XYZ file of C-alpha atoms in Angstrom:
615
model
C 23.228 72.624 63.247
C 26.876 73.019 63.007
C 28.184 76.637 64.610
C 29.349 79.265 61.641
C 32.707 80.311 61.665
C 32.142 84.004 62.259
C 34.551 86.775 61.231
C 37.137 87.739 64.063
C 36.776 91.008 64.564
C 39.090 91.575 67.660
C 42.259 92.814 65.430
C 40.176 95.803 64.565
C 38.753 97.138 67.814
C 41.558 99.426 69.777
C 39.501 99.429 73.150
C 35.948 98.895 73.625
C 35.904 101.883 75.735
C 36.725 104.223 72.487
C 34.216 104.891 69.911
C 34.310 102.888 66.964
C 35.626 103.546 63.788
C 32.942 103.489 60.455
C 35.036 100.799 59.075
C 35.226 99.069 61.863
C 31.659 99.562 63.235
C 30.674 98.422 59.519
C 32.010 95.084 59.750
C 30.764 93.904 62.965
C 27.677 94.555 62.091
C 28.177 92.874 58.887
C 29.472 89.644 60.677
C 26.220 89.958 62.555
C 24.128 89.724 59.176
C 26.180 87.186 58.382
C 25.727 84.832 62.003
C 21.599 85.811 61.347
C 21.690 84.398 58.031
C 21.140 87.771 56.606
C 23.081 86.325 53.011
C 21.988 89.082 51.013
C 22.161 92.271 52.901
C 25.431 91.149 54.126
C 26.635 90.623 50.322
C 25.343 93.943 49.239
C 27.328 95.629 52.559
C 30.290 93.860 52.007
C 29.864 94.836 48.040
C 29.441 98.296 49.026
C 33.005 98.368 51.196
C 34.587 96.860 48.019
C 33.354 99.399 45.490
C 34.302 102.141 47.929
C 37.941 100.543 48.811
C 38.804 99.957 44.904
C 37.517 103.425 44.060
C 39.790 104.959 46.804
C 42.378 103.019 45.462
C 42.191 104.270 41.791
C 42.045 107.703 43.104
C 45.414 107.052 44.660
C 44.297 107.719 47.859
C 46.372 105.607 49.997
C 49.627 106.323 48.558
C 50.384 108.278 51.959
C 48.881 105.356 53.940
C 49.305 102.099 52.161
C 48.822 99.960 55.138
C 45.106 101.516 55.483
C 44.450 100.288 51.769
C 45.850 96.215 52.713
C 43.758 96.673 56.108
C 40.615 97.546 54.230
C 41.052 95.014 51.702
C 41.939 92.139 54.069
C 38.307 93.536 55.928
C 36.139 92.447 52.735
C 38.426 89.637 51.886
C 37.632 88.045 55.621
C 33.888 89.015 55.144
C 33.484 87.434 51.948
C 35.500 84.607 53.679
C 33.017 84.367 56.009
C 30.318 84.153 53.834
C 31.877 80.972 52.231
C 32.066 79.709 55.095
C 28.380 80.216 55.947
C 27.503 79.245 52.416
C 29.156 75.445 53.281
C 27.612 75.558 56.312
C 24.612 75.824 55.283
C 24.868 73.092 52.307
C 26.162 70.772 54.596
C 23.439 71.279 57.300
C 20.632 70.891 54.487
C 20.337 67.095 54.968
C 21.200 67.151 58.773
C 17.691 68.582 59.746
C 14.447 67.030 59.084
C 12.933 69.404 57.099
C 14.360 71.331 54.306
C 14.691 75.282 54.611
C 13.621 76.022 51.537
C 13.868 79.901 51.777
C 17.547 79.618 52.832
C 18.359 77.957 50.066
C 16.544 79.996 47.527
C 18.253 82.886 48.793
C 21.679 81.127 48.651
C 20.957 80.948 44.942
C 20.087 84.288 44.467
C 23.215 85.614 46.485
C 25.615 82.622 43.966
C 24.244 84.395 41.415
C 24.380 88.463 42.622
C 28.528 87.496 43.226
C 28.893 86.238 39.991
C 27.114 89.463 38.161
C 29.060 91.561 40.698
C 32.521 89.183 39.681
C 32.203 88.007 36.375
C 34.861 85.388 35.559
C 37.652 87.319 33.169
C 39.837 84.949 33.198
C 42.214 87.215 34.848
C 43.160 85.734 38.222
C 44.807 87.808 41.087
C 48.390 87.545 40.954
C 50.619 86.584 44.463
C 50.772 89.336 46.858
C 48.285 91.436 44.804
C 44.306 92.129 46.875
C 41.463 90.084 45.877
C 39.461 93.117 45.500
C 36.528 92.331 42.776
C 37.953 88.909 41.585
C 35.246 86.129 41.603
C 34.785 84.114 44.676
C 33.325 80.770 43.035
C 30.580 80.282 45.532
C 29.096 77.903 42.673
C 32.323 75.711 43.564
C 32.313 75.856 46.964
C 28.749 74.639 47.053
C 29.647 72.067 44.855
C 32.491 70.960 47.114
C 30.388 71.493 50.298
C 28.129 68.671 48.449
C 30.918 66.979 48.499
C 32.241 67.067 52.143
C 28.215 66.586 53.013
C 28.675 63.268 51.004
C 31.925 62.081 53.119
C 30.172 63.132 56.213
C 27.168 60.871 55.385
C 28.741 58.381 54.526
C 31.376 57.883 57.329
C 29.245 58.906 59.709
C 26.995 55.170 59.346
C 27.284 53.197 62.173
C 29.791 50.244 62.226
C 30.224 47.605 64.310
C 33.663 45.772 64.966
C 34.539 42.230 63.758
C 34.819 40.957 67.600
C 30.843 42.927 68.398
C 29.132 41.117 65.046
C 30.321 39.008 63.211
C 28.063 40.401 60.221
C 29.341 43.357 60.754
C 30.379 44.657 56.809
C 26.393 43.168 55.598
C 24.564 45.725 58.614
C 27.049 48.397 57.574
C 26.305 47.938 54.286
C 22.592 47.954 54.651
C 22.818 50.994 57.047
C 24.499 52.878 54.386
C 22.160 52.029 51.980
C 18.992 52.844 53.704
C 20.850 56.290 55.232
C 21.932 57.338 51.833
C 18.122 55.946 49.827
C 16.576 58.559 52.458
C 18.655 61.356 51.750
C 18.597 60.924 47.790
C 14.799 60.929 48.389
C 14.642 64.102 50.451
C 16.988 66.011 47.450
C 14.829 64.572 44.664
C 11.622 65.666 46.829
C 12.533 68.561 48.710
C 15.801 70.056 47.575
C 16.078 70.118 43.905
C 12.749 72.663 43.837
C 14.741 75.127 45.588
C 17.671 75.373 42.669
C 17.344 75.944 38.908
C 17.961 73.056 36.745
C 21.356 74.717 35.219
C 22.836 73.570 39.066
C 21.847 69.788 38.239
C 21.570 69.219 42.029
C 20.398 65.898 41.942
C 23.772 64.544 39.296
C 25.443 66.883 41.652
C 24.558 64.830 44.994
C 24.773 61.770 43.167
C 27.962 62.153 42.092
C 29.390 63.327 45.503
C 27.745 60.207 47.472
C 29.323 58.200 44.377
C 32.602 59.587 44.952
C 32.518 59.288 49.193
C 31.079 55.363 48.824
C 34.353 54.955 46.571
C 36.119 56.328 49.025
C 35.002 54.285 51.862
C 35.000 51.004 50.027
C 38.232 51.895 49.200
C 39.471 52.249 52.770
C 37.046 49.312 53.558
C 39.359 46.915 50.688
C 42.686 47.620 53.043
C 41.435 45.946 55.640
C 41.989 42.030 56.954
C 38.888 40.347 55.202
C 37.510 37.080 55.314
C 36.103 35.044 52.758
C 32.099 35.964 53.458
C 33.317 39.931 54.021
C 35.029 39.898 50.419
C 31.850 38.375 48.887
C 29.621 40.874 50.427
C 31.772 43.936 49.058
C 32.142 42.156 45.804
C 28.172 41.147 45.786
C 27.490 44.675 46.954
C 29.441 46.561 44.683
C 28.626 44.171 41.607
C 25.039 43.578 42.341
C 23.070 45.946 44.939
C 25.197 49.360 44.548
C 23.288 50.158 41.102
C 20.173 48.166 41.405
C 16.606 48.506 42.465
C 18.022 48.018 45.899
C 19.653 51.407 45.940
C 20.270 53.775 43.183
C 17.843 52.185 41.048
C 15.164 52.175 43.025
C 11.804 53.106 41.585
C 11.336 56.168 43.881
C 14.456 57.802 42.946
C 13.987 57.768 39.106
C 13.996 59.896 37.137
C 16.289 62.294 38.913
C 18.672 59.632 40.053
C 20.681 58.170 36.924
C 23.840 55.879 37.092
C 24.313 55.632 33.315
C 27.322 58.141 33.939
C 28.702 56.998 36.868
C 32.404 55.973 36.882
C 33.620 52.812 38.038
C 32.750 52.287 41.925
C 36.145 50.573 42.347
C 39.040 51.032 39.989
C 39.820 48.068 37.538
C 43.116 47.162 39.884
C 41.322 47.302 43.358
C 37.871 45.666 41.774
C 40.777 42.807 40.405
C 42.637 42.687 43.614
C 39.309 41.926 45.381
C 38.507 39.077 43.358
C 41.777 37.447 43.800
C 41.758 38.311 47.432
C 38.609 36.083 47.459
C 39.577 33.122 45.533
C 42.168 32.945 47.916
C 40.151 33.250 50.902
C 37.767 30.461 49.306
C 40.673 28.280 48.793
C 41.119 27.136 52.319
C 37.047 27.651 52.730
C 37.051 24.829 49.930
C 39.526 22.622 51.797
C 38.043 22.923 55.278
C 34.408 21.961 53.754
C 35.911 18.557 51.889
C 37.395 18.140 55.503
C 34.049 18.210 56.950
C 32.990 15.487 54.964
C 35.170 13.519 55.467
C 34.974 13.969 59.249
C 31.598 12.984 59.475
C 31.957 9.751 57.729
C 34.147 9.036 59.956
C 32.113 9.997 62.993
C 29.128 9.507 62.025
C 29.194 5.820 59.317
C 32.233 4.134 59.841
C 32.575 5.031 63.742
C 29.130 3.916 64.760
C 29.183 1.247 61.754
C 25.984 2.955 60.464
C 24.969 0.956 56.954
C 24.369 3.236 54.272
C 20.963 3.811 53.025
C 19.584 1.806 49.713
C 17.806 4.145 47.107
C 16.547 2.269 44.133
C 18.481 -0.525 45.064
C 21.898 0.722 44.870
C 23.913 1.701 48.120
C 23.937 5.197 48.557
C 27.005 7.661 49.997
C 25.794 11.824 50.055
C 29.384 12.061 49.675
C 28.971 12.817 45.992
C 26.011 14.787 46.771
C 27.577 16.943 49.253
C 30.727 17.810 46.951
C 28.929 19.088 44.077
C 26.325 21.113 46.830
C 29.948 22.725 47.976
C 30.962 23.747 44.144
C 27.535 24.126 43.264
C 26.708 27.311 45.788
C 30.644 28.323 45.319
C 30.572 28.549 41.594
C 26.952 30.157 41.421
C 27.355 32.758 44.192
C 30.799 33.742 42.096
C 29.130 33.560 38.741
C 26.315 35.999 40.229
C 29.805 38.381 40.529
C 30.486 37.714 37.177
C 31.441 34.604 34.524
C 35.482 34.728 34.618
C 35.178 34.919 38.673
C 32.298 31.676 38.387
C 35.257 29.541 36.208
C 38.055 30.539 38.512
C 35.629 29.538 41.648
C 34.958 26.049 39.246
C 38.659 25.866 38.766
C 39.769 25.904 42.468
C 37.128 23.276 43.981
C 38.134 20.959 41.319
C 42.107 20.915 42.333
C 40.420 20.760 45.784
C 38.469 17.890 45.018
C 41.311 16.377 43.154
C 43.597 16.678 46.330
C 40.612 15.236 48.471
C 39.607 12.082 46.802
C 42.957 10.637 47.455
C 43.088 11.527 51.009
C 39.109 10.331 51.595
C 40.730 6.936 50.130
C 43.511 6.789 52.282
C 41.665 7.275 55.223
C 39.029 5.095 54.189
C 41.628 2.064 53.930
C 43.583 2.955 56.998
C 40.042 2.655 58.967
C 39.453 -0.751 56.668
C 42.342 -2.150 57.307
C 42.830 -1.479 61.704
C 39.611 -2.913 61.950
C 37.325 -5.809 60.278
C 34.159 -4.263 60.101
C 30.776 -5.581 58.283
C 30.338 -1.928 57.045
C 33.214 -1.771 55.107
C 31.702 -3.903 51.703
C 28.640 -1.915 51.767
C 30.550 1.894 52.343
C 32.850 0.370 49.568
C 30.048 -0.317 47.152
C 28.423 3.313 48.184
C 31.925 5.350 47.449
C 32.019 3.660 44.360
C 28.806 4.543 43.635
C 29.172 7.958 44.495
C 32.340 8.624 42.465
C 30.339 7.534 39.199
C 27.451 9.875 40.253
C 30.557 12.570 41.002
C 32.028 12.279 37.684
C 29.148 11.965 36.101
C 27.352 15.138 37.842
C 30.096 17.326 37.186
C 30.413 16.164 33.379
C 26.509 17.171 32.772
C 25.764 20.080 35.701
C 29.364 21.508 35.287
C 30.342 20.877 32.037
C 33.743 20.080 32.929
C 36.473 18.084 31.597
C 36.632 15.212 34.072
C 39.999 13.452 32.475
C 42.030 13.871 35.224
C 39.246 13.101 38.118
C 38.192 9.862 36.213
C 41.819 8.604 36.441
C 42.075 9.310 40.175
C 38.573 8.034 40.998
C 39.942 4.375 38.860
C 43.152 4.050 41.112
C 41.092 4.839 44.700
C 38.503 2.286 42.813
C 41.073 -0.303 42.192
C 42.599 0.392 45.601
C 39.142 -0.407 47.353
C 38.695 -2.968 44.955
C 41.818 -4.882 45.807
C 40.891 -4.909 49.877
C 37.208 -5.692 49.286
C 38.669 -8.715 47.253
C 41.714 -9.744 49.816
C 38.872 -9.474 52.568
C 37.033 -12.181 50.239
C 39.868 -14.131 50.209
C 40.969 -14.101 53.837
C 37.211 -15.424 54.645
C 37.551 -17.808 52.676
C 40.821 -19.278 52.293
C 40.686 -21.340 55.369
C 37.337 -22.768 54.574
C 38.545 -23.653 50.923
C 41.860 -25.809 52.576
C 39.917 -27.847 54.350
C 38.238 -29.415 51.138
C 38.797 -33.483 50.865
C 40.108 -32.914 54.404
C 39.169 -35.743 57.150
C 36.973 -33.155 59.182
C 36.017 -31.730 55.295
C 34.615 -35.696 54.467
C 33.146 -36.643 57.492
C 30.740 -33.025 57.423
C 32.132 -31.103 60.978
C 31.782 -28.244 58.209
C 28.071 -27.089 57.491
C 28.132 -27.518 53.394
C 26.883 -24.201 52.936
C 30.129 -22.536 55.155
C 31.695 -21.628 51.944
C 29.038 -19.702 50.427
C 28.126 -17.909 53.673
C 31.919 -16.368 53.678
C 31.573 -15.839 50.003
C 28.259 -14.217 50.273
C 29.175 -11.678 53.206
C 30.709 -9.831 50.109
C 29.188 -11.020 47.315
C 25.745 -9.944 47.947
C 26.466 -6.430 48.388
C 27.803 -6.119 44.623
C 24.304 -6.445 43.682
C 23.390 -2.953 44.917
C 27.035 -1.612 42.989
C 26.238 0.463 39.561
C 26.549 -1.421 36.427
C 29.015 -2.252 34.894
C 31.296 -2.854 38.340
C 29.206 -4.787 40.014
C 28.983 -7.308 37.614
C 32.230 -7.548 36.315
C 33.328 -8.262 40.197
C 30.457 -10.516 41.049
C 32.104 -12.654 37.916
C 35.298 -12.395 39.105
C 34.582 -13.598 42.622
C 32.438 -16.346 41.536
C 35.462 -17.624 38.942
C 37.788 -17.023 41.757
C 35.464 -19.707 44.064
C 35.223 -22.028 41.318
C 38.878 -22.219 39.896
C 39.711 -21.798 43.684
C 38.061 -24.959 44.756
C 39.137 -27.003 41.744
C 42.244 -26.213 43.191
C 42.050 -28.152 46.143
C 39.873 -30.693 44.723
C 42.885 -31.942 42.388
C 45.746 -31.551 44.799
C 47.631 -34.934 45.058
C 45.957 -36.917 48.039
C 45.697 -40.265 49.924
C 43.687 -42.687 47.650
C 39.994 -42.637 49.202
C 37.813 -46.191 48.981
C 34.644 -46.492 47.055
C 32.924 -45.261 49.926
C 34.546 -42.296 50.355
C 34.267 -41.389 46.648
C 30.775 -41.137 47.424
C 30.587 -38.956 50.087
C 32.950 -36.975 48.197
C 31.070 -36.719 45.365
C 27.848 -36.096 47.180
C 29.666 -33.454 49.513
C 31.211 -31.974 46.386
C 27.928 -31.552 44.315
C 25.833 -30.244 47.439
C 28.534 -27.434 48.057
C 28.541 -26.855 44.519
C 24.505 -26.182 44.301
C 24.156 -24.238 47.736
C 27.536 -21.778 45.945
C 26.183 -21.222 42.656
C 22.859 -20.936 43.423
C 23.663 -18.415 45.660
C 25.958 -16.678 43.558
C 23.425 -16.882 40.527
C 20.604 -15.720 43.107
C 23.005 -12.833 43.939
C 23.061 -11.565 39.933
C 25.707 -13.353 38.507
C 25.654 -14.376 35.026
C 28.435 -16.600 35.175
C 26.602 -19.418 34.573
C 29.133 -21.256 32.849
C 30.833 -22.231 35.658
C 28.193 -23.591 37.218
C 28.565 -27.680 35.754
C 32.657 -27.707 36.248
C 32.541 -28.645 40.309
C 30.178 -30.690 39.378
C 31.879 -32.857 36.915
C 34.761 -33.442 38.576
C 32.189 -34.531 41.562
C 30.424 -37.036 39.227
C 33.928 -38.300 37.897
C 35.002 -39.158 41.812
C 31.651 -40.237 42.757
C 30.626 -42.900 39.453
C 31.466 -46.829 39.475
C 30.979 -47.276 35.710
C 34.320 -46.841 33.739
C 32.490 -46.060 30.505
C 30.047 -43.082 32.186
C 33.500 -41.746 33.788
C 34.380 -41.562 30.642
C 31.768 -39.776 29.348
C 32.077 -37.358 32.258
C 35.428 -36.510 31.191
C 34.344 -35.591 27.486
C 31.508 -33.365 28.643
C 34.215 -31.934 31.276
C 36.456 -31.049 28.132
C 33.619 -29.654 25.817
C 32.309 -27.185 28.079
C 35.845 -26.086 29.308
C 38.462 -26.347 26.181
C 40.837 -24.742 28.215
C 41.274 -27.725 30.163
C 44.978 -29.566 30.210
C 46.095 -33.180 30.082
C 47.181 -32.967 33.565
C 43.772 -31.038 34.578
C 41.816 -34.329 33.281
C 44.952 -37.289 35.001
C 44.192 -35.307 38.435
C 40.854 -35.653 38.583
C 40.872 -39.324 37.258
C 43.975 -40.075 40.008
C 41.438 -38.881 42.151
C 38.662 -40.738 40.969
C 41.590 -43.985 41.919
C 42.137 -45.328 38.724
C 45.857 -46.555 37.818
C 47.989 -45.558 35.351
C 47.133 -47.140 32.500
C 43.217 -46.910 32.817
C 43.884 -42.843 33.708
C 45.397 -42.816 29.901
C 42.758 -44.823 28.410
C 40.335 -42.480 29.430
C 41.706 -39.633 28.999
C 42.754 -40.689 25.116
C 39.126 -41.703 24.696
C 37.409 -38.215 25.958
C 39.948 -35.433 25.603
C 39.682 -33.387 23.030
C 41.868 -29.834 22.399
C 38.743 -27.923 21.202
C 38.395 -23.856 21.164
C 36.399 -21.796 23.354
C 32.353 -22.122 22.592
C 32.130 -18.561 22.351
C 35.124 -17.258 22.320
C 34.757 -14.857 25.798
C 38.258 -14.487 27.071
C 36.341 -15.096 30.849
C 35.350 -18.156 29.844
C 39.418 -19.668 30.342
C 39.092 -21.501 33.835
C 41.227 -24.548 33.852
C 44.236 -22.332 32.197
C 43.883 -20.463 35.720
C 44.480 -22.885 37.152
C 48.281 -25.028 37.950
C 48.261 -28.355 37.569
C 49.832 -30.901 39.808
C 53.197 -31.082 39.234
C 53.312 -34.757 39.741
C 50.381 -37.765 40.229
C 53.054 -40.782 40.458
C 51.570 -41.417 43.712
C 48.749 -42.396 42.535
């Protein structure tokens, strides 16, 4: 228990060898009620020595000896002083101990409320330099503000640990000061409150003061450096646990304990000011955890050239995944704070995001580009993938507007699109120039080289989400088609019967082993599939009139098909001048496309030779 401040009595004692004064001998043994604890027959002593002093001043008897009257007065003015001071004291040390004195405090309410029938308030306050004798000495307020300074001293005196000692330091203060504070509402609703009246309201009293003190300290605890999880836990605290079940709510402390009346824990400015703090924090939190994704596919898929997993047939990235499980737990921890804080957490991981995707893509084609790795059509069906499960997830989970995502996720799409398709081409390029070659006729080359390059691409599109998948599947089979064509009608060496044949054969076995794998692979291109084959039957048949006839069936099923188109392919076939025309009068016809699909143009992709005079 903390030591009273007892009266100082020293100023009145000449020597302790002379006997003492009344006066004097009066108030030491008054200061030793009061260190006893001995409220009320202090109060009534010290009331005494007041009557007496004013009634020896109204009978003018200090005129002669006006330094006897300020002596005397300053003597009960100390006493009562003292009294305060034991009055705190003993508020203050109420929930220090275990148990509750309940007699002390009883009789601290009876002495409150002898003073104020001894003082009653007038109104008329004791004027500067004039004695205090009879005014009113507002014990009623100083136990109300030793509630108070009991509050502080509760409060700051719950342990804390620094930053550098635990790193969840603010959460076990936190929960320290709750469980402190639940126990010593519990022991005023149980044990104190029986000892005052209910005019004194102890309980709103004691509430109010811890109230007050937890401000206070939160204030104090808002100036300091905090991180992103600290300023959550003060806002979660404050916003969530302060007033709930958890603390001042809780079922044991109603119905004494009541928050309906509380003021605001932190003012509007400070409770604003910690919000913003932590949007800012969560800012580079935000950026860091994109970054972290991003590292691992690094590390972890394209460094170890790990394929990506297939879930219902479609190649699957948890890149998507893990970005909305970032602004999923962002938004709905902030959104527990409260709605405007959960759409200014929504708004910041989206310019996050919208900052990320572009730099995933960049370093996505830096890797695909230093280095020719099989991974790199499967991870770049899986990001696609994932960016339509991305847009899509925020759009229905989120309920955001996705405009400006959806136009960054088509360039990076059209980006990966264009390497995935130059890859394509740079496996198969060399394999397509050595068509109607020497080594090409006499079969060095398996027949099924071309589709094996083709298909090291092509037969990942069929795990790719529809639309995409198909749409590129068609292009790359047109592009192998009008590619081949190509080279088939280039101006060349006039080949003997025998060489038409193998040609032809050659030309019509490739043709099957491509489109049947391309077909096998999902494409529904199947237009395409009779044009290397006509052209092969054209160089391959002896009959002038079924050449013919090949020609006509060549210009129905592809209209888009040119004079010069159809005078290649019979120059190639070795027929002269004049028998190229004939032909080509006979079976030509301009007609319009079948169906009128603009994919359906193939020959009109294709350049003609510019000149077949050496044939």
């Amino acid at each position: 228990m903390r030591h009273l401040v007892v009266l100082p009595v020293n100023h009145l004692m000449p020597a302790l060898s002379q006997p003492l004064p009344p006066i004097l001998s009066a108030v030491m043994e008054i200061n030793e009620l009061i260190q006893k604890r001995q409220l009320l027959e202090a109060f009534a002593s010290i009331r005494y020595l007041e009557d007496e002093t004013i009634a020896e001043r109204d009978a003018e008897k200090y005129q002669d000896n006006p330094q006897e009257f300020v002596r005397k007065s300053k003597d009960v003015d100390l006493l009562y002083n003292s009294i305060t001071n034991a009055i705190q004291s003993i508020v203050v040390g109420t929930l220090e101990h275990p148990t509750v004195e309940d007699t002390m405090l009883t009789s601290l309410v009876t002495l409150i409320a002898c003073e104020e029938a001894a003082h009653p308030n007038t109104g008329n306050a004791a004027g500067p330099g004039s004695d205090l004798l009879g005014t009113p000495r507002k014990w009623r307020e100083e136990w109300r503000e030793a509630i108070n300074k009991s509050a502080r001293k509760r409060v700051l005196r719950i342990p804390m640990a620094s930053k550098e000692e635990e790193s969840s330091w603010l959460d076990l203060h936190l929960g320290f000061l709750q469980k402190q504070l639940s126990e010593d509402l519990l022991k005023i609703k149980l044990s104190v409150k029986k000892c005052y009246p209910e005019e004194y309201q102890v309980c709103d009293t004691y509430v109010e003061a811890f109230h007050k003190a937890i401000a206070s300290h939160l204030q104090d605890l808002c100036q300091r450096p905090l991180e992103f999880k600290e300023l959550y836990t003060l806002l979660d605290w404050v916003a969530n646990t302060y007033r709930s079940e958890l603390f001042l709510g809780h079922p044991d402390l109603k119905p004494e304990v009541k928050t309906e009346n509380l003021s605001l824990l932190l003012t509007p400015a400070d409770w604003d000011k910690l919000k913003n703090d932590y949007i800012a924090s969560a800012k580079g939190k935000i950026k860091s955890y994109f970054g972290n994704i991003l590292r691992l596919e690094v590390m972890e898929k394209w460094e170890k050239e790990v394929h990506p997993e297939v879930k219902e047939n479609l190649y699957h990235s948890s890149v998507s995944f893990d970005i909305q499980t970032i602004i999923g737990e962002h938004t709905k921890i902030s959104g527990a704070i409260s709605r405007s804080l959960e759409m200014k957490m929504l708004e910041l991981c989206l310019a996050e995001l919208h900052e990320f995707i572009p730099r995933f893509g960049e370093e996505f084609v830096a890797w695909s580009t230093a280095r020719d790795s099989p991974i790199f059509a499967p991870y770049f069906v899986a990001y696609v993938n994932s960016f339509h499960d991305l847009a899509s997830g925020l759009e229905t989970v989120f309920k955001v507007n996705t405009e400006e995502l959806q136009k960054i996720l088509a360039a990076l799409t059209r980006n990966f699109t264009n390497i995935f398709l130059n890859k394509l081409r740079t496996k198969a390029q060399p394999l397509l120039k050595k068509i109607l070659t020497k080594d090409w006729i006499l079969a060095t080359e398996r027949p099924d080289s071309l589709a094996l390059a083709v298909s090291q691409f092509s037969k990942h599109l069929q795990h790719m989400r529809e639309p995409l998948g198909q749409e590129l599947l068609r292009d790359i089979h047109k592009y192998v088609v009008r590619e081949y064509i190509m080279q088939v009608i280039k101006p060349r060496r006039k080949m003997n019967a025998e060489t038409q044949q193998q040609v032809s054969e050659k030309m019509n076995q490739e043709a099957r082993i491509l489109n049947n794998t391309l077909i096998d692979q999902g494409s529904d291109s199947d237009w395409l599939l009779p044009a290397i084959h006509h052209i092969a039957n054209i160089i391959g048949e002896k009959k002038k009139d079924r050449i013919k006839e090949y020609v006509k069936e060549l210009c129905q099923d592809y209209p888009d098909i040119r004079k010069e188109h159809v005078l290649a392919v019979l120059a190639l076939r070795g027929l002269g001048r004049a028998r190229r025309a004939a032909i080509f009068r006979q079976g030509y016809r301009v007609l319009e496309s079948p169906d009128g699909r603009e994919d359906s143009t193939l020959f009109a992709e294709i350049d003609a030779p510019v000149s077949i005079s050496c044939f």
